[in-house]
């Protein structure tokens, strides 16, 4: 007869006790802020579906990075908007591409800030798909070469970590081989290992101007209904040499984060994607939800599920709240 001996409420009776027994802590160190870099100078172009996020020219991004570093945020993840797009995603692996230039500028001006680059082709192809399109679908193996070249060009520009998000088969092995062949044995790969074909990427595609012009991404990104397949994807990526893995989106896939945490000893990250962010912001702007509490609770849930670090558009305000 546990009651009245056991009364779990005893350990919730004051903030000091709650703090003592709290199982999950958030720290700005655990946040990575995704940023969108565009050509030009002095530009800060608001992304309407993700207030107050904005596309920034490199000079503006560098200034923002000083603040990000001062707040103790773990790092940034760079996405690029190229001047031009083509069938071959040339801008993705050009040493003078937008991401490569942004990395060089940021590492020069704010060297202590960790820079992760998203390795993908969808922002650089005229059709918005993540690789070479043959007969209406993305051809896997030729796309690996673009990805490998992209990752090497990011490393050459000074990226601390490369993060492939394309979901092609065999990309981790291809990128590892190419990095090693170019003397980047020490550049880690953070694999978007379990990336779902999610509706929650909607606002991002406005931000990155990367919506597919025909069809969808379901032949490469995963079916939201599948969990065992996520385990297989993560397993293969670790075997191929991923140093860290990611689950994406985050809150609708907490079970997958937990599964990854239980099975693997590599660092696990999760991406609180654009749609997750926009839903919270929209509700808060309507006065339907408390923004600060929603941001902290959502991030805490992702950490509690097992993520070591989180890609989140809330990185700056959450870091301020935790300060
Ligand atoms: C590129 C990529 C996407 C996101 C991150 N990398 C878009 C997509 O796969 O369509 C989404 C991030 C977000 O929604 O915040 N492939």
GROMACS .gro file of C-alpha atoms in nm, residues 6-252:
model
  247
    6UNK     CA    1   0.465   0.764  -0.086
    7UNK     CA    2   0.373   1.116  -0.183
    8UNK     CA    3   0.554   1.223  -0.503
    9UNK     CA    4   0.425   1.577  -0.452
   10UNK     CA    5   0.681   1.620  -0.169
   11UNK     CA    6   0.952   1.659  -0.432
   12UNK     CA    7   0.753   1.922  -0.617
   13UNK     CA    8   0.668   2.141  -0.323
   14UNK     CA    9   0.906   2.429  -0.393
   15UNK     CA   10   1.116   2.560  -0.678
   16UNK     CA   11   1.434   2.479  -0.485
   17UNK     CA   12   1.336   2.113  -0.450
   18UNK     CA   13   1.218   2.095  -0.810
   19UNK     CA   14   1.548   2.237  -0.923
   20UNK     CA   15   1.739   1.981  -0.716
   21UNK     CA   16   1.564   1.681  -0.872
   22UNK     CA   17   1.531   1.817  -1.226
   23UNK     CA   18   1.646   1.551  -1.474
   24UNK     CA   19   1.696   1.761  -1.786
   25UNK     CA   20   1.885   2.087  -1.813
   26UNK     CA   21   1.902   2.324  -2.108
   27UNK     CA   22   2.211   2.519  -2.192
   28UNK     CA   23   2.284   2.761  -2.478
   29UNK     CA   24   2.574   2.526  -2.559
   30UNK     CA   25   2.321   2.270  -2.678
   31UNK     CA   26   2.164   2.499  -2.937
   32UNK     CA   27   2.263   2.539  -3.299
   33UNK     CA   28   2.103   2.829  -3.486
   34UNK     CA   29   2.024   2.777  -3.856
   35UNK     CA   30   2.088   3.092  -4.060
   36UNK     CA   31   2.007   3.186  -4.421
   37UNK     CA   32   2.273   3.374  -4.612
   38UNK     CA   33   2.200   3.564  -4.934
   39UNK     CA   34   2.404   3.767  -5.185
   40UNK     CA   35   2.443   4.143  -5.151
   41UNK     CA   36   2.538   4.380  -4.875
   42UNK     CA   37   2.352   4.527  -4.581
   43UNK     CA   38   2.055   4.300  -4.646
   44UNK     CA   39   1.821   4.167  -4.380
   45UNK     CA   40   1.511   4.036  -4.559
   46UNK     CA   41   1.244   3.907  -4.318
   47UNK     CA   42   1.109   3.556  -4.369
   48UNK     CA   43   0.736   3.621  -4.326
   49UNK     CA   44   0.641   3.274  -4.200
   50UNK     CA   45   0.923   3.262  -3.944
   51UNK     CA   46   0.930   3.594  -3.760
   52UNK     CA   47   1.178   3.743  -3.677
   53UNK     CA   48   1.410   3.520  -3.883
   54UNK     CA   49   1.559   3.681  -4.193
   55UNK     CA   50   1.776   3.612  -4.492
   56UNK     CA   51   2.101   3.798  -4.432
   57UNK     CA   52   2.384   3.908  -4.656
   58UNK     CA   53   2.726   3.790  -4.540
   59UNK     CA   54   2.824   4.119  -4.371
   60UNK     CA   55   2.500   4.123  -4.169
   61UNK     CA   56   2.539   3.754  -4.084
   62UNK     CA   57   2.891   3.817  -3.952
   63UNK     CA   58   2.759   4.086  -3.714
   64UNK     CA   59   2.483   3.852  -3.601
   65UNK     CA   60   2.744   3.581  -3.541
   66UNK     CA   61   2.930   3.803  -3.295
   67UNK     CA   62   2.611   3.820  -3.085
   68UNK     CA   63   2.547   3.448  -3.122
   69UNK     CA   64   2.896   3.370  -2.996
   70UNK     CA   65   2.862   3.618  -2.708
   71UNK     CA   66   2.545   3.440  -2.594
   72UNK     CA   67   2.734   3.112  -2.564
   73UNK     CA   68   2.527   2.941  -2.831
   74UNK     CA   69   2.676   2.610  -2.946
   75UNK     CA   70   2.709   2.702  -3.312
   76UNK     CA   71   2.537   2.795  -3.635
   77UNK     CA   72   2.420   2.596  -3.933
   78UNK     CA   73   2.450   2.779  -4.264
   79UNK     CA   74   2.204   2.761  -4.554
   80UNK     CA   75   2.274   2.952  -4.872
   81UNK     CA   76   2.068   3.135  -5.134
   82UNK     CA   77   2.281   3.135  -5.449
   83UNK     CA   78   2.280   3.408  -5.717
   84UNK     CA   79   2.168   3.156  -5.976
   85UNK     CA   80   2.036   2.801  -5.986
   86UNK     CA   81   2.089   2.539  -6.256
   87UNK     CA   82   2.022   2.175  -6.339
   88UNK     CA   83   2.359   2.069  -6.198
   89UNK     CA   84   2.348   2.254  -5.863
   90UNK     CA   85   2.677   2.419  -5.953
   91UNK     CA   86   2.647   2.668  -5.668
   92UNK     CA   87   2.647   2.387  -5.413
   93UNK     CA   88   3.007   2.285  -5.474
   94UNK     CA   89   3.162   2.605  -5.606
   95UNK     CA   90   3.453   2.726  -5.389
   96UNK     CA   91   3.312   3.074  -5.442
   97UNK     CA   92   2.954   2.977  -5.366
   98UNK     CA   93   2.745   3.168  -5.116
   99UNK     CA   94   2.794   2.921  -4.828
  100UNK     CA   95   3.166   2.889  -4.892
  101UNK     CA   96   3.206   3.271  -4.888
  102UNK     CA   97   2.994   3.299  -4.574
  103UNK     CA   98   3.199   3.033  -4.395
  104UNK     CA   99   3.525   3.205  -4.482
  105UNK     CA  100   3.396   3.544  -4.360
  106UNK     CA  101   3.248   3.407  -4.037
  107UNK     CA  102   3.551   3.194  -3.950
  108UNK     CA  103   3.776   3.492  -4.017
  109UNK     CA  104   3.575   3.738  -3.804
  110UNK     CA  105   3.431   3.511  -3.532
  111UNK     CA  106   3.672   3.214  -3.525
  112UNK     CA  107   3.549   3.078  -3.190
  113UNK     CA  108   3.196   3.021  -3.325
  114UNK     CA  109   3.134   2.662  -3.438
  115UNK     CA  110   3.021   2.654  -3.801
  116UNK     CA  111   2.822   2.363  -3.940
  117UNK     CA  112   2.722   2.359  -4.305
  118UNK     CA  113   2.417   2.190  -4.450
  119UNK     CA  114   2.533   1.979  -4.744
  120UNK     CA  115   2.250   1.952  -4.994
  121UNK     CA  116   2.160   2.055  -5.346
  122UNK     CA  117   1.797   2.165  -5.327
  123UNK     CA  118   1.878   2.533  -5.282
  124UNK     CA  119   2.100   2.521  -5.593
  125UNK     CA  120   1.898   2.324  -5.847
  126UNK     CA  121   1.657   2.503  -6.080
  127UNK     CA  122   1.396   2.234  -6.006
  128UNK     CA  123   1.444   2.239  -5.626
  129UNK     CA  124   1.515   1.866  -5.590
  130UNK     CA  125   1.811   1.745  -5.386
  131UNK     CA  126   2.010   1.593  -5.671
  132UNK     CA  127   2.038   1.514  -6.041
  133UNK     CA  128   1.694   1.453  -6.188
  134UNK     CA  129   1.672   1.168  -6.440
  135UNK     CA  130   1.331   1.058  -6.570
  136UNK     CA  131   1.148   1.263  -6.308
  137UNK     CA  132   1.328   1.122  -6.005
  138UNK     CA  133   1.652   1.201  -5.825
  139UNK     CA  134   1.931   0.970  -5.943
  140UNK     CA  135   2.117   0.849  -5.637
  141UNK     CA  136   2.472   0.771  -5.744
  142UNK     CA  137   2.550   1.073  -5.963
  143UNK     CA  138   2.422   1.294  -5.679
  144UNK     CA  139   2.682   1.147  -5.443
  145UNK     CA  140   2.953   1.313  -5.641
  146UNK     CA  141   2.795   1.659  -5.601
  147UNK     CA  142   2.755   1.600  -5.230
  148UNK     CA  143   3.115   1.488  -5.189
  149UNK     CA  144   3.239   1.793  -5.379
  150UNK     CA  145   3.010   2.020  -5.175
  151UNK     CA  146   3.135   1.880  -4.844
  152UNK     CA  147   3.500   1.916  -4.949
  153UNK     CA  148   3.443   2.276  -5.061
  154UNK     CA  149   3.278   2.357  -4.726
  155UNK     CA  150   3.568   2.200  -4.537
  156UNK     CA  151   3.815   2.392  -4.752
  157UNK     CA  152   3.632   2.716  -4.667
  158UNK     CA  153   3.676   2.633  -4.298
  159UNK     CA  154   3.355   2.458  -4.190
  160UNK     CA  155   3.400   2.282  -3.855
  161UNK     CA  156   3.140   2.013  -3.930
  162UNK     CA  157   2.957   1.911  -4.249
  163UNK     CA  158   2.597   1.796  -4.227
  164UNK     CA  159   2.447   1.617  -4.529
  165UNK     CA  160   2.066   1.648  -4.540
  166UNK     CA  161   1.987   1.496  -4.880
  167UNK     CA  162   1.895   1.137  -4.780
  168UNK     CA  163   2.075   0.971  -5.073
  169UNK     CA  164   2.197   0.617  -5.008
  170UNK     CA  165   2.570   0.590  -4.949
  171UNK     CA  166   2.635   0.960  -4.902
  172UNK     CA  167   2.820   0.929  -4.574
  173UNK     CA  168   3.073   0.687  -4.722
  174UNK     CA  169   3.112   0.906  -5.032
  175UNK     CA  170   3.165   1.222  -4.826
  176UNK     CA  171   3.404   1.051  -4.582
  177UNK     CA  172   3.615   0.916  -4.868
  178UNK     CA  173   3.629   1.255  -5.040
  179UNK     CA  174   3.712   1.444  -4.721
  180UNK     CA  175   3.990   1.200  -4.638
  181UNK     CA  176   4.132   1.215  -4.990
  182UNK     CA  177   4.155   1.593  -4.955
  183UNK     CA  178   4.326   1.592  -4.616
  184UNK     CA  179   4.014   1.659  -4.412
  185UNK     CA  180   4.038   1.340  -4.204
  186UNK     CA  181   3.952   1.547  -3.897
  187UNK     CA  182   3.635   1.710  -4.028
  188UNK     CA  183   3.338   1.542  -3.856
  189UNK     CA  184   3.019   1.442  -4.038
  190UNK     CA  185   2.684   1.511  -3.872
  191UNK     CA  186   2.440   1.300  -4.068
  192UNK     CA  187   2.074   1.392  -4.105
  193UNK     CA  188   2.026   1.017  -4.069
  194UNK     CA  189   1.655   0.994  -3.995
  195UNK     CA  190   1.504   1.271  -4.201
  196UNK     CA  191   1.135   1.243  -4.275
  197UNK     CA  192   0.937   1.375  -4.572
  198UNK     CA  193   0.763   1.623  -4.345
  199UNK     CA  194   0.504   1.894  -4.400
  200UNK     CA  195   0.679   2.086  -4.123
  201UNK     CA  196   0.955   2.200  -4.362
  202UNK     CA  197   0.704   2.434  -4.534
  203UNK     CA  198   0.829   2.767  -4.393
  204UNK     CA  199   1.193   2.668  -4.453
  205UNK     CA  200   1.127   2.631  -4.822
  206UNK     CA  201   1.015   2.995  -4.829
  207UNK     CA  202   1.324   3.090  -4.627
  208UNK     CA  203   1.566   2.896  -4.848
  209UNK     CA  204   1.366   2.929  -5.172
  210UNK     CA  205   1.406   2.555  -5.218
  211UNK     CA  206   1.057   2.413  -5.278
  212UNK     CA  207   1.056   2.136  -5.540
  213UNK     CA  208   0.906   2.265  -5.865
  214UNK     CA  209   0.739   1.930  -5.937
  215UNK     CA  210   0.655   1.624  -5.729
  216UNK     CA  211   0.780   1.589  -5.372
  217UNK     CA  212   1.070   1.438  -5.178
  218UNK     CA  213   0.906   1.110  -5.082
  219UNK     CA  214   1.136   0.896  -5.294
  220UNK     CA  215   1.432   1.001  -5.081
  221UNK     CA  216   1.310   1.138  -4.745
  222UNK     CA  217   1.145   0.891  -4.509
  223UNK     CA  218   0.780   0.799  -4.463
  224UNK     CA  219   0.654   0.956  -4.136
  225UNK     CA  220   0.485   0.626  -4.054
  226UNK     CA  221   0.813   0.435  -4.018
  227UNK     CA  222   1.028   0.384  -3.710
  228UNK     CA  223   1.216   0.062  -3.788
  229UNK     CA  224   1.332   0.215  -4.114
  230UNK     CA  225   1.477   0.508  -3.917
  231UNK     CA  226   1.681   0.263  -3.711
  232UNK     CA  227   1.814   0.108  -4.029
  233UNK     CA  228   1.903   0.449  -4.175
  234UNK     CA  229   2.088   0.552  -3.858
  235UNK     CA  230   2.270   0.220  -3.838
  236UNK     CA  231   2.389   0.244  -4.199
  237UNK     CA  232   2.508   0.602  -4.154
  238UNK     CA  233   2.709   0.512  -3.842
  239UNK     CA  234   2.861   0.216  -4.027
  240UNK     CA  235   2.953   0.443  -4.317
  241UNK     CA  236   3.134   0.679  -4.081
  242UNK     CA  237   2.890   0.936  -3.945
  243UNK     CA  238   3.038   1.090  -3.629
  244UNK     CA  239   2.700   1.217  -3.512
  245UNK     CA  240   2.345   1.160  -3.625
  246UNK     CA  241   2.032   1.370  -3.640
  247UNK     CA  242   1.661   1.309  -3.621
  248UNK     CA  243   1.444   1.558  -3.808
  249UNK     CA  244   1.183   1.699  -3.738
  250UNK     CA  245   1.206   1.683  -3.359
  251UNK     CA  246   0.884   1.709  -3.161
  252UNK     CA  247   0.669   1.484  -3.384
   0.00000   0.00000   0.00000
